mmCIF file of C-alpha atoms and ligand atoms in Angstrom:
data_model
loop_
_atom_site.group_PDB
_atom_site.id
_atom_site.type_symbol
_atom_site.label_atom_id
_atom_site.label_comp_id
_atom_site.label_asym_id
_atom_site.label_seq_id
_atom_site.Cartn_x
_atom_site.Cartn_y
_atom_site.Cartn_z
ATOM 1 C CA UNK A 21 0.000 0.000 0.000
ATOM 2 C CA UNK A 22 1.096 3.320 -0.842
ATOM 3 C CA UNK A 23 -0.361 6.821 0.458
ATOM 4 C CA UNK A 24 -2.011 9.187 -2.219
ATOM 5 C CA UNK A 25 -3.097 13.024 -2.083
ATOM 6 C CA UNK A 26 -6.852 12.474 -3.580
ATOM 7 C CA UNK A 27 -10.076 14.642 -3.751
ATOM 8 C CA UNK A 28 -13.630 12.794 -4.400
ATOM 9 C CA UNK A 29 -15.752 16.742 -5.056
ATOM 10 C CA UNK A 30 -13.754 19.921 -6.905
ATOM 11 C CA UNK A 31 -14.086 22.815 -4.669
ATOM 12 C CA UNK A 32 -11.319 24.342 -2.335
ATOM 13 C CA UNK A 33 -8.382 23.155 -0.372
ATOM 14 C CA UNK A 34 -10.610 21.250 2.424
ATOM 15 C CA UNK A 35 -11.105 18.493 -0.145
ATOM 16 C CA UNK A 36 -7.533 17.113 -0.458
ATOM 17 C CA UNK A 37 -7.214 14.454 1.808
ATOM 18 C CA UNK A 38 -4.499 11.571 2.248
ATOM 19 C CA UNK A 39 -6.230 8.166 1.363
ATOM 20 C CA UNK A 40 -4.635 4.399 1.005
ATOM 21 C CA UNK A 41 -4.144 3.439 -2.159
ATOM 22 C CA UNK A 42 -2.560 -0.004 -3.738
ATOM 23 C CA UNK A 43 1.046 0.010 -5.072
ATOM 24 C CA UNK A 44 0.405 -0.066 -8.520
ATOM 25 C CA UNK A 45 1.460 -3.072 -10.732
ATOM 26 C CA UNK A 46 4.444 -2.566 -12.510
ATOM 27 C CA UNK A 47 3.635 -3.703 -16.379
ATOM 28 C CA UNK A 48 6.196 -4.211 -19.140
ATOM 29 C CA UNK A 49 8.086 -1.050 -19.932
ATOM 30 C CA UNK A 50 6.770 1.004 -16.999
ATOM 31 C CA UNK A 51 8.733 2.378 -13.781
ATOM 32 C CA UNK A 52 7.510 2.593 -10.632
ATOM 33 C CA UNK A 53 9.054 5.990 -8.751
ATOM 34 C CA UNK A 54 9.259 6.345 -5.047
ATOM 35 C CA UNK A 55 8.606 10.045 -4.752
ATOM 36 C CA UNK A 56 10.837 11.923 -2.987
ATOM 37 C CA UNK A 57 9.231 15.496 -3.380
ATOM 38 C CA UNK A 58 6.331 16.837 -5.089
ATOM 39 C CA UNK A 59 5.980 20.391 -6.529
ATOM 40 C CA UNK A 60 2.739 22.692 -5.620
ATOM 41 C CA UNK A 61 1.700 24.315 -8.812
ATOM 42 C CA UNK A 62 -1.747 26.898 -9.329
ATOM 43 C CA UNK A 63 -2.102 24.506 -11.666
ATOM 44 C CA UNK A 64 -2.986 21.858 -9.100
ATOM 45 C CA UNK A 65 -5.955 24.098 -7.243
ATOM 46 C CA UNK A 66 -7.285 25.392 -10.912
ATOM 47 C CA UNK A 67 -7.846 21.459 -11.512
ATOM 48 C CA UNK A 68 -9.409 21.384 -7.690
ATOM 49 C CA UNK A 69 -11.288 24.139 -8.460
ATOM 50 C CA UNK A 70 -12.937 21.964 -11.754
ATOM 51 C CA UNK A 71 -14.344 24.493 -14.010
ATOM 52 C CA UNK A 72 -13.239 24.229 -17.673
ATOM 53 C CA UNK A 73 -10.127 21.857 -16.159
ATOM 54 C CA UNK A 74 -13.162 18.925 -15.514
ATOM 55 C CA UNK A 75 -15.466 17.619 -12.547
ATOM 56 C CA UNK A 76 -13.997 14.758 -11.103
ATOM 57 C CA UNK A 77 -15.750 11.486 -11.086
ATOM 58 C CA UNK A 78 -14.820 9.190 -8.255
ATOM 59 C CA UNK A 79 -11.650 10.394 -6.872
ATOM 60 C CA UNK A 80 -9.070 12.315 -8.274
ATOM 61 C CA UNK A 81 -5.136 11.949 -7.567
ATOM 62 C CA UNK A 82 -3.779 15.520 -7.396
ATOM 63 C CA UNK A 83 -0.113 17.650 -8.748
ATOM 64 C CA UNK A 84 1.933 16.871 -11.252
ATOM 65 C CA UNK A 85 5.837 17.390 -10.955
ATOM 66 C CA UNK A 86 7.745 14.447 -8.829
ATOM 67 C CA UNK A 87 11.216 13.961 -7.684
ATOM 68 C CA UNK A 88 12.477 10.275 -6.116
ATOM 69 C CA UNK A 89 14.098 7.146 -6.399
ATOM 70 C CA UNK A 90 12.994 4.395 -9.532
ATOM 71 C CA UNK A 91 11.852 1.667 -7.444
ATOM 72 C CA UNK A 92 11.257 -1.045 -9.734
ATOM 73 C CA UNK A 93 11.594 -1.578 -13.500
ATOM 74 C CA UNK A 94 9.036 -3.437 -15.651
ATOM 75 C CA UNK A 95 10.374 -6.028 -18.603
ATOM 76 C CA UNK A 96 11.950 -4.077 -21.678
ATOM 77 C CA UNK A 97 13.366 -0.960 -19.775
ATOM 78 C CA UNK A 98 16.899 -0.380 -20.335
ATOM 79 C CA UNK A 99 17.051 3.239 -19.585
ATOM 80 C CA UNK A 100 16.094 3.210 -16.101
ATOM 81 C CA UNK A 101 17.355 0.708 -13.053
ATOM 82 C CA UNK A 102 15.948 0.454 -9.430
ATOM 83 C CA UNK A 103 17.954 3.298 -7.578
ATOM 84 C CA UNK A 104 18.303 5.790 -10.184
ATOM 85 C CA UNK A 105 17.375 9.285 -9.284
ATOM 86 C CA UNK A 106 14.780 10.909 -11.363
ATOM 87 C CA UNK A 107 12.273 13.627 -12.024
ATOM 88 C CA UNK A 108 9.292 14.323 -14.347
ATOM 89 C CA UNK A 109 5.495 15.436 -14.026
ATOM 90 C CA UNK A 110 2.458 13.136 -14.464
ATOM 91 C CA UNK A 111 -0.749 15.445 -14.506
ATOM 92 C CA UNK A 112 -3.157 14.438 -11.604
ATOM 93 C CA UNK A 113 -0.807 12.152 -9.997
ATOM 94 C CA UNK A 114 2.672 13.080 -8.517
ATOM 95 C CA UNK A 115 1.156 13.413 -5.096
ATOM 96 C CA UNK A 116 1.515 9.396 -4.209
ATOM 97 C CA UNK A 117 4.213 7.683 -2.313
ATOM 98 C CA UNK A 118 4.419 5.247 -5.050
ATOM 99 C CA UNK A 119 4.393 6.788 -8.663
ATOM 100 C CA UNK A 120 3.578 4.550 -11.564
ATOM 101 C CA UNK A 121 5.329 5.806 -15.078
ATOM 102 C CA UNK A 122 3.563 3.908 -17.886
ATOM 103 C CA UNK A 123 6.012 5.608 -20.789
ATOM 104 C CA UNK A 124 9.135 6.709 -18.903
ATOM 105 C CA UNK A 125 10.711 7.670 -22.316
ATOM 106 C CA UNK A 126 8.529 10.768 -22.237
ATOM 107 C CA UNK A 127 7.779 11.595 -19.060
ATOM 108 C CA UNK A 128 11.422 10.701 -16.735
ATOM 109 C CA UNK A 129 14.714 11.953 -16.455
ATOM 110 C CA UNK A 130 17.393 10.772 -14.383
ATOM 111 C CA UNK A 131 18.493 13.714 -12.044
ATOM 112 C CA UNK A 132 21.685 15.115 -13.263
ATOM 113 C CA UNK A 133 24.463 15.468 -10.360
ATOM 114 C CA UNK A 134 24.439 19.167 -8.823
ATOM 115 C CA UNK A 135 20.739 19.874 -9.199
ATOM 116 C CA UNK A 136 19.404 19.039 -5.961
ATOM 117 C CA UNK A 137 16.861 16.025 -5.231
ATOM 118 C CA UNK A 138 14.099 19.212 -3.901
ATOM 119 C CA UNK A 139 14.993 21.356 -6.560
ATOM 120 C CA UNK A 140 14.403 18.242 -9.144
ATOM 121 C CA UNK A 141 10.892 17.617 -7.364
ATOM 122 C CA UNK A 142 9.138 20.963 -8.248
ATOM 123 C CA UNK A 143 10.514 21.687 -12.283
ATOM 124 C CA UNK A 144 8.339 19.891 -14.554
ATOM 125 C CA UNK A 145 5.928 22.673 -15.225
ATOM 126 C CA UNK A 146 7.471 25.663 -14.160
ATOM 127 C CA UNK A 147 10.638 24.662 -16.430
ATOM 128 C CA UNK A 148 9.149 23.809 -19.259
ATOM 129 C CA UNK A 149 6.857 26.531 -19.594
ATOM 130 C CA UNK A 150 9.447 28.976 -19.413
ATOM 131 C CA UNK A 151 11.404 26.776 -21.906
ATOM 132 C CA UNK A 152 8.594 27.150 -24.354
ATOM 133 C CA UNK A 153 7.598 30.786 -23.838
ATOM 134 C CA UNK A 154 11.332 31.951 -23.909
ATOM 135 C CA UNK A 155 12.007 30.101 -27.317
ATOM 136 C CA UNK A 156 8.816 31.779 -28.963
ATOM 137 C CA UNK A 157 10.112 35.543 -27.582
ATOM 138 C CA UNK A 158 13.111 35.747 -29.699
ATOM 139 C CA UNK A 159 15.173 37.858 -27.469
ATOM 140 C CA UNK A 160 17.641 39.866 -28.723
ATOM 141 C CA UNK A 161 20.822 40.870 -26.680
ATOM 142 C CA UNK A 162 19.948 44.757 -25.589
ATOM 143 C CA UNK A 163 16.125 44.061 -25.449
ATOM 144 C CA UNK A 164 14.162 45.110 -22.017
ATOM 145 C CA UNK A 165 11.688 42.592 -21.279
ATOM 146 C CA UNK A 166 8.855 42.841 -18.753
ATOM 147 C CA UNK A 167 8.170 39.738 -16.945
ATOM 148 C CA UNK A 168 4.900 39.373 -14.593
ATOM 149 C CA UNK A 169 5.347 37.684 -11.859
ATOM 150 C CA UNK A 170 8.933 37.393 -11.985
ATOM 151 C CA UNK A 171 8.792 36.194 -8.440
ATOM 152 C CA UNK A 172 7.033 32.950 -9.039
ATOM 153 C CA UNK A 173 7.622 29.348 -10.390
ATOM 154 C CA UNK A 174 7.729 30.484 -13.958
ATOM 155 C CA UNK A 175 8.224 34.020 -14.067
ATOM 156 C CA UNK A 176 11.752 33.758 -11.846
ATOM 157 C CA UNK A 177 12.851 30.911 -14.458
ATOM 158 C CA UNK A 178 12.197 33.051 -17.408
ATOM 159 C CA UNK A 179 13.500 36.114 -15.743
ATOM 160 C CA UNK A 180 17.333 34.637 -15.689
ATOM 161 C CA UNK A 181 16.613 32.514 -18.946
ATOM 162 C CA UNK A 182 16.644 36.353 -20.339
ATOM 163 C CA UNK A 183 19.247 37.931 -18.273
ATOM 164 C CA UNK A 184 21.077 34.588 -19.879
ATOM 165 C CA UNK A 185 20.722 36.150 -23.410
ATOM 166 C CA UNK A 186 21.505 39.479 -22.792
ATOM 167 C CA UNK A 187 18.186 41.323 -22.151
ATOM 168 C CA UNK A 188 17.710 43.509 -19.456
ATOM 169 C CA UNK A 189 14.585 42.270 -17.527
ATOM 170 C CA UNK A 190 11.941 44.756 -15.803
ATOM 171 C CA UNK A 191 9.643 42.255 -13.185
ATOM 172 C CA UNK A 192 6.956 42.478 -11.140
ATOM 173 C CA UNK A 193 6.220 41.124 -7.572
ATOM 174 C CA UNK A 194 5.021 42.083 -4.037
ATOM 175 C CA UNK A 195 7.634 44.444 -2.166
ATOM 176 C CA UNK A 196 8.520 41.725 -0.088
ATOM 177 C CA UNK A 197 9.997 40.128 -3.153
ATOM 178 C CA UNK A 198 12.194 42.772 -4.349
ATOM 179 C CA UNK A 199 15.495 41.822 -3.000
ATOM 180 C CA UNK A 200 15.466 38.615 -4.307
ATOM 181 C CA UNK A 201 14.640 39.775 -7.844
ATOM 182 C CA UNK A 202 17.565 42.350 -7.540
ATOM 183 C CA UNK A 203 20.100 39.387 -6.631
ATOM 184 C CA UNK A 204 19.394 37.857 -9.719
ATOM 185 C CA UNK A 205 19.637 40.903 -12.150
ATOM 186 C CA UNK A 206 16.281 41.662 -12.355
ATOM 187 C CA UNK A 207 14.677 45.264 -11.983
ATOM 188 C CA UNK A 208 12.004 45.030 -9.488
ATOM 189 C CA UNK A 209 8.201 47.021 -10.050
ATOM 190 C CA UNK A 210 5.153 46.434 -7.675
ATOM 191 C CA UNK A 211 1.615 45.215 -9.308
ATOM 192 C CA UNK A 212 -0.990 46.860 -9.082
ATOM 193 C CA UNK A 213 -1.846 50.513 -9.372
ATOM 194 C CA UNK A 214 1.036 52.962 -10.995
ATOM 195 C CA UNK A 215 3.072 49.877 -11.806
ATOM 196 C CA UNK A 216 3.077 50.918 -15.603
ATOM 197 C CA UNK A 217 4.171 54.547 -14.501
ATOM 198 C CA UNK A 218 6.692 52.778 -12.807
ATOM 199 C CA UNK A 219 7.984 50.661 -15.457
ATOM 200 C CA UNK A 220 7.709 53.913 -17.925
ATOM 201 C CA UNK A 221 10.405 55.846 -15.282
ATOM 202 C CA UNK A 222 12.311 52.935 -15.566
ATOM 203 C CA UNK A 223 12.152 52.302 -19.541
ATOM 204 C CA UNK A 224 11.219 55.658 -20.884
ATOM 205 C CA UNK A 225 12.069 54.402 -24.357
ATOM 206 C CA UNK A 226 9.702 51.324 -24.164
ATOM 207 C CA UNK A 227 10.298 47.601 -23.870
ATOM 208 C CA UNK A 228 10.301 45.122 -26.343
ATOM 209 C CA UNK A 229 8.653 41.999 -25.077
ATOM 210 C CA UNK A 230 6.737 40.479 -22.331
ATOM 211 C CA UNK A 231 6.364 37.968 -20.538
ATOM 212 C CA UNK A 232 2.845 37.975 -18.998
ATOM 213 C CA UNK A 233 2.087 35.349 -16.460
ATOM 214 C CA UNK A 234 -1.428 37.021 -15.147
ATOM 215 C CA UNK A 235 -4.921 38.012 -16.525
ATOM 216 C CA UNK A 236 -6.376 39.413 -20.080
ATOM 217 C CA UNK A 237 -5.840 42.951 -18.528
ATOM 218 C CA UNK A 238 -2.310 42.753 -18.151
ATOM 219 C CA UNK A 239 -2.293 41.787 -21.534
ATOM 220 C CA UNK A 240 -4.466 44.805 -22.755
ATOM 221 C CA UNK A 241 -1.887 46.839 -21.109
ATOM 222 C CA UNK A 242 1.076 45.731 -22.444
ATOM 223 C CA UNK A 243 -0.563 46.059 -25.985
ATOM 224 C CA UNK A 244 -1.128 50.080 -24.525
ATOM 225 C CA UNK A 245 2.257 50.451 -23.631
ATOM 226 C CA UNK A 246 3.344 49.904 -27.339
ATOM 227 C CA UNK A 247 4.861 46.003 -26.896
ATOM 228 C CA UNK A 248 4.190 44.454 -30.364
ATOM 229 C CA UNK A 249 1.820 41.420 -30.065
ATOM 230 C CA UNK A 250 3.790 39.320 -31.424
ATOM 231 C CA UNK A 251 6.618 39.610 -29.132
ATOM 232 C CA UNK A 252 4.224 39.462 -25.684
ATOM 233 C CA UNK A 253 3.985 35.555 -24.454
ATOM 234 C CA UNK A 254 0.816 34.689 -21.897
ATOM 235 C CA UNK A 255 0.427 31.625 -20.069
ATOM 236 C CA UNK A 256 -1.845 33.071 -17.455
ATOM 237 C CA UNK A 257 -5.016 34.774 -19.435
ATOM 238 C CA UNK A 258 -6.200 31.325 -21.104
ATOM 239 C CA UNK A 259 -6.205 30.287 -24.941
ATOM 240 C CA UNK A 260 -8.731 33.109 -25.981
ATOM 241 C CA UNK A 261 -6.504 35.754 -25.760
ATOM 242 C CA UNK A 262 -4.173 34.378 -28.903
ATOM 243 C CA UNK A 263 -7.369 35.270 -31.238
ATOM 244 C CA UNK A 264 -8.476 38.156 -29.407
ATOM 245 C CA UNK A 265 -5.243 39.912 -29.608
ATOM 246 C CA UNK A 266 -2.448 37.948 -31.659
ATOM 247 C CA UNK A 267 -0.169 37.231 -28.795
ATOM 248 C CA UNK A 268 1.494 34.026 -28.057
ATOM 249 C CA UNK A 269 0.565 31.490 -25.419
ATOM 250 C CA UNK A 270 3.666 29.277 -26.258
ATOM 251 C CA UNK A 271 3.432 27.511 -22.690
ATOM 252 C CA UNK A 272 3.714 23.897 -21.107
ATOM 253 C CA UNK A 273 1.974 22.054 -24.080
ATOM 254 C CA UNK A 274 4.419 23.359 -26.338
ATOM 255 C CA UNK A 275 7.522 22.379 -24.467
ATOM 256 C CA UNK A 276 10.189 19.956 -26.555
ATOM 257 C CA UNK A 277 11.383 16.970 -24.736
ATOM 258 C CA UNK A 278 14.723 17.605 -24.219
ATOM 259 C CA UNK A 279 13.828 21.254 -22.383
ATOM 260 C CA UNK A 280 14.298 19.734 -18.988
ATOM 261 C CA UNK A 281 17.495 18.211 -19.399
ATOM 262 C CA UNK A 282 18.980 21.293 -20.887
ATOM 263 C CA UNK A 283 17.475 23.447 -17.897
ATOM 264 C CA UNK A 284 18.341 21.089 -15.438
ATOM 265 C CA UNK A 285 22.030 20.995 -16.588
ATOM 266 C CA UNK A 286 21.869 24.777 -16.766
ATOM 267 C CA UNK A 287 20.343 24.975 -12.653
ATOM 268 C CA UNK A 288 22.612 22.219 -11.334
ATOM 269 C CA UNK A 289 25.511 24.128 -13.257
ATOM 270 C CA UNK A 290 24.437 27.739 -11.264
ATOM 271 C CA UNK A 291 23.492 29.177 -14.362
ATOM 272 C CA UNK A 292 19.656 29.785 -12.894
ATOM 273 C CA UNK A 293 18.415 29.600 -9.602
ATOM 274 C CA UNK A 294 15.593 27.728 -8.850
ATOM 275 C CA UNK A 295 14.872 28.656 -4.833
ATOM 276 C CA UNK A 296 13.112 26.860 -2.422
ATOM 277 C CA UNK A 297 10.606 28.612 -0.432
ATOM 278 C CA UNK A 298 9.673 25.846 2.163
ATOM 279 C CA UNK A 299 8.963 22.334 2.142
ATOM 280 C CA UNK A 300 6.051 20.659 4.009
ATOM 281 C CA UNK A 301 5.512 17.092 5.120
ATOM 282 C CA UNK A 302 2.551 15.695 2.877
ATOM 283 C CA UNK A 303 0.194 15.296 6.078
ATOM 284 C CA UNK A 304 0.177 19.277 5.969
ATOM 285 C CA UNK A 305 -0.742 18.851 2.217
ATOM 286 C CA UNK A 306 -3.569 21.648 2.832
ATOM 287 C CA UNK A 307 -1.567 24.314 4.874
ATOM 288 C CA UNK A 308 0.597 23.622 2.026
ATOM 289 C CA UNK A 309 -1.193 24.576 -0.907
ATOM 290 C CA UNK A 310 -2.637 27.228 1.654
ATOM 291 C CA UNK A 311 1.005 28.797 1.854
ATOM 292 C CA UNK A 312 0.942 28.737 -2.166
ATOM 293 C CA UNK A 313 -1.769 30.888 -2.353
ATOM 294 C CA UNK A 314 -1.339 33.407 0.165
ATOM 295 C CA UNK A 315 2.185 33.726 1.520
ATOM 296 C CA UNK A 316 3.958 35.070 -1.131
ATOM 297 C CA UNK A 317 6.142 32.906 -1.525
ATOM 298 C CA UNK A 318 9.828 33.249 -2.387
ATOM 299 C CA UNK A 319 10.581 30.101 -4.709
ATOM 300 C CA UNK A 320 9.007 26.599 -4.887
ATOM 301 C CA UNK A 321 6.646 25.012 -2.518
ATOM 302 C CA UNK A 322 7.046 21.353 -1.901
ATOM 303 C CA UNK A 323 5.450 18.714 -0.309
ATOM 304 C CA UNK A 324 8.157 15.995 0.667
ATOM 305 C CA UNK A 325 7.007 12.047 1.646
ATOM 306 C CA UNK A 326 8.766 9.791 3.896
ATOM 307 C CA UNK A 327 10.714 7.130 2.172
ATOM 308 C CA UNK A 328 13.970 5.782 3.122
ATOM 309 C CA UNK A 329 17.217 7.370 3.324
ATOM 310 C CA UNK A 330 19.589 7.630 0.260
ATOM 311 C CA UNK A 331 22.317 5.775 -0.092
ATOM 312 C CA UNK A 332 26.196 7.071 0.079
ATOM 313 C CA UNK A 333 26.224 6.354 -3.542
ATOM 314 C CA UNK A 334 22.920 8.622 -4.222
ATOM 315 C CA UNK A 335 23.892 11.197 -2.220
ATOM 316 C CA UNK A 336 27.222 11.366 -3.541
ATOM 317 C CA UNK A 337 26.020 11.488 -7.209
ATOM 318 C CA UNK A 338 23.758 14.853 -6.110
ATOM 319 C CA UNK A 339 26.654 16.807 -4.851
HETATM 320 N N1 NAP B 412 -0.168 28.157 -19.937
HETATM 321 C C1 NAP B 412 0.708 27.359 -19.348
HETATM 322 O O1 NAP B 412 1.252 26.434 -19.968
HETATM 323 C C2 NAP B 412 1.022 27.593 -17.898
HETATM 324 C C3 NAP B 412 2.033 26.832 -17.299
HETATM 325 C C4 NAP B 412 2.396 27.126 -15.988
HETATM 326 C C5 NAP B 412 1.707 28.126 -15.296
HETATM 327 N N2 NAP B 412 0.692 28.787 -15.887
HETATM 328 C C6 NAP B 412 -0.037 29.838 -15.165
HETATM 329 O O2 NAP B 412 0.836 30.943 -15.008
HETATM 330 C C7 NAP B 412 0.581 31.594 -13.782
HETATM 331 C C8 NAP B 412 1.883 31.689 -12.976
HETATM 332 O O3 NAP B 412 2.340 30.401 -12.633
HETATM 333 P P1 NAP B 412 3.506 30.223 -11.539
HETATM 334 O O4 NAP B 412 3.727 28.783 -11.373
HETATM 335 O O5 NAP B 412 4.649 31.084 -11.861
HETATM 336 O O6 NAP B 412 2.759 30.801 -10.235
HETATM 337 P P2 NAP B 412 3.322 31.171 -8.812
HETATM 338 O O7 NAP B 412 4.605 30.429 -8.562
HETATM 339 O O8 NAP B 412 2.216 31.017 -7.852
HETATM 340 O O9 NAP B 412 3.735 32.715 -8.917
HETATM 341 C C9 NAP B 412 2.781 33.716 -9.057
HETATM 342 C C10 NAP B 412 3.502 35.031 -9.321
HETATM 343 O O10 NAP B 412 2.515 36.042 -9.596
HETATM 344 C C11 NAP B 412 2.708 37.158 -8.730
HETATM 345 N N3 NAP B 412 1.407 37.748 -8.466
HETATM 346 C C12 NAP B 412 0.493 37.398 -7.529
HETATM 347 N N4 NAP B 412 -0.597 38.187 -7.635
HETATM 348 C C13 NAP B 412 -0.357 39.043 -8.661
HETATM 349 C C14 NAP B 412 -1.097 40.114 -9.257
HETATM 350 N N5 NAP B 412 -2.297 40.453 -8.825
HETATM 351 N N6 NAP B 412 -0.525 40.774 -10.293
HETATM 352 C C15 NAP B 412 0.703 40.447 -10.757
HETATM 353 N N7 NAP B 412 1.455 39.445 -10.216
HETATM 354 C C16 NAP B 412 0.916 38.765 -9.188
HETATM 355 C C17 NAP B 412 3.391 36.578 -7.504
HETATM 356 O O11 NAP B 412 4.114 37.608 -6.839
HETATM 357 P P3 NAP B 412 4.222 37.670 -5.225
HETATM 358 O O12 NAP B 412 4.257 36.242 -4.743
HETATM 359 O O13 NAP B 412 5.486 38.404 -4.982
HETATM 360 O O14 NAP B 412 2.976 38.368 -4.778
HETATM 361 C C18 NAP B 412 4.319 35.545 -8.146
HETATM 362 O O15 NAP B 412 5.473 36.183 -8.640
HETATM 363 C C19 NAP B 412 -0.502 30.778 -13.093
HETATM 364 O O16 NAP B 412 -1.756 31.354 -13.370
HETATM 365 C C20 NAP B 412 -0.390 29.427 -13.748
HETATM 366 O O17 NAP B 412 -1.581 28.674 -13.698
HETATM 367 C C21 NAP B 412 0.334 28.557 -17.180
#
């Protein structure tokens, strides 16, 4: 028996709940992960929430990116061996002590050494969404870009992927944020009201793209600030606003499958930091996704279940 994060009815936080579940059966070509750490995305409550993500029918496993240890190894799979360290995402499903991978060749990679075990556990969607939506914005060296929500899973990814290439980034976050945007290159602006004032006094002579990780507004002003819409990404105003105004929404689904193990080379090698806000035993899987949503947060939330130590041999190959 394993134990599984699970809701029965969408609706708000209150309905996760840790339930038994069965180990699953490992099948030709599959892996079975023990997870190590999960990583909270919005993504995870929007699905919660239902809505135009689906109603759940029965019960529902819940998150999607996973860190751990490859357990066992089904007939036919030579890329993976019980005791390799990997990480991936499985929609609906990270959130289990026991993580069955049905095609590992899409959806695994082994952990390379430097990138941390915690770190691994909460990249899947924040990585390659910025990995998508920084191909599609063409950045030039010398460009200023605008990222929203620089502070946050994706936004502080695609901040440095930028910085990376050259382009001076302008980002926005809660004040209490500030200081960690500034120790990564990035020019700090609070949302909200006068923030476009502010980011005018800071670029009088305009910026050239944006990243937008919020509503349709944001978008709207963006397009009023004199951005072109073809150089403005959004991942976080829905699909509509690609016809309704011409801008991108290059996100997740259009990720290539090598993204992660070129980002996770680039974090393990210090080239972008990927910080850790706090990490919460899966028993306080509510006050966790509670944090997510109103703390602020400065990096990644996890969720971390008990499994047995590493080895000398694992731990060494992190380091
Ligand atoms: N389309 C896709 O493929 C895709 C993929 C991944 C994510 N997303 C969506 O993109 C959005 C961001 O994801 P994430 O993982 O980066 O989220 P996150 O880690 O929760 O970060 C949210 C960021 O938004 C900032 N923020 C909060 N309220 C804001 C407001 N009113 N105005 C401007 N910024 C505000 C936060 O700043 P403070 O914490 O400093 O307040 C933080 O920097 C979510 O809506 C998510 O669902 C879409």
């Amino acid at each position: 028996m394993t134990r599984r994060v699970q809701y029965t009815s969408n609706g708000g936080i209150d309905q996760l709940h840790l339930a038994e579940a069965a180990t699953p059966e490992v099948g030709p070509g599959h892996v079975l992960v023990s997870v190590l750490y999960t990583g909270l995305n919005p993504l995870d409550w929007k699905m919660l929430q239902g809505g135009r993500f689906g109603t759940v029918e029965g019960s529902s496993g819940n998150g999607v990116d996973f860190s751990g240890v490859v357990a066992e190894v089904g007939s036919g799979v030579e890329d993976f061996a019980p005791g390799d360290l990997v990480y991936g995402g499985l929609p609906k499903q990270a959130q289990t002590g026991q993580l069955l991978i049905e095609d590992p060749a899409d959806r695994l990679d082994r952990v390379p050494r430097g990138l941390g075990i915690d770190t691994a556990g909460g990249l899947y969607i924040t990585g390659r969404t910025a990995m998508s939506g920084i191909r599609d914005l063409g950045l030039n060296e010398g460009d200023t870009l605008f990222v929203s929500g620089a502070s946050g899973g994706v936004g502080i990814i695609v901040a440095q992927l930028a910085r990376n290439l050259g382009a001076r980034v302008i980002g926005s976050a809660s004040q209490g944020n500030h200081a960690l945007l500034r120790s990564l290159g990035v020019e700090p602006v609070t949302y909200g009201e006068g923030m476009w004032d502010n980011v005018r006094t800071l670029a009088p002579n305009g910026i050239q793209a944006a990243y937008s990780t919020q509503g349709e507004d944001e978008v709207a002003g963006l397009l009023d600030a004199g951005v072109p819409a073809e150089r403005i990404v959004s991942i976080g105003a829905g699909p509509t606003v690609a016809e309704t105004y011409g801008v991108s929404i290059a996100g997740e689904a259009t990720a290539r499958r090598d993204d992660m193990v070129w980002l996770g080379q680039a974090i393990a090698y210090g080239h972008i930091h990927v910080p850790i806000d706090r990490v919460f035993d899966v028993d306080e899987v509510q006050d966790a996704y509670r944090h997510l949503l109103t703390a602020h947060p400065a990096g990644k939330v996890l969720l971390r279940f008990p499994a047995k130590p590493l080895t000398d041999e694992q731990r060494a190959h992190l380091r």
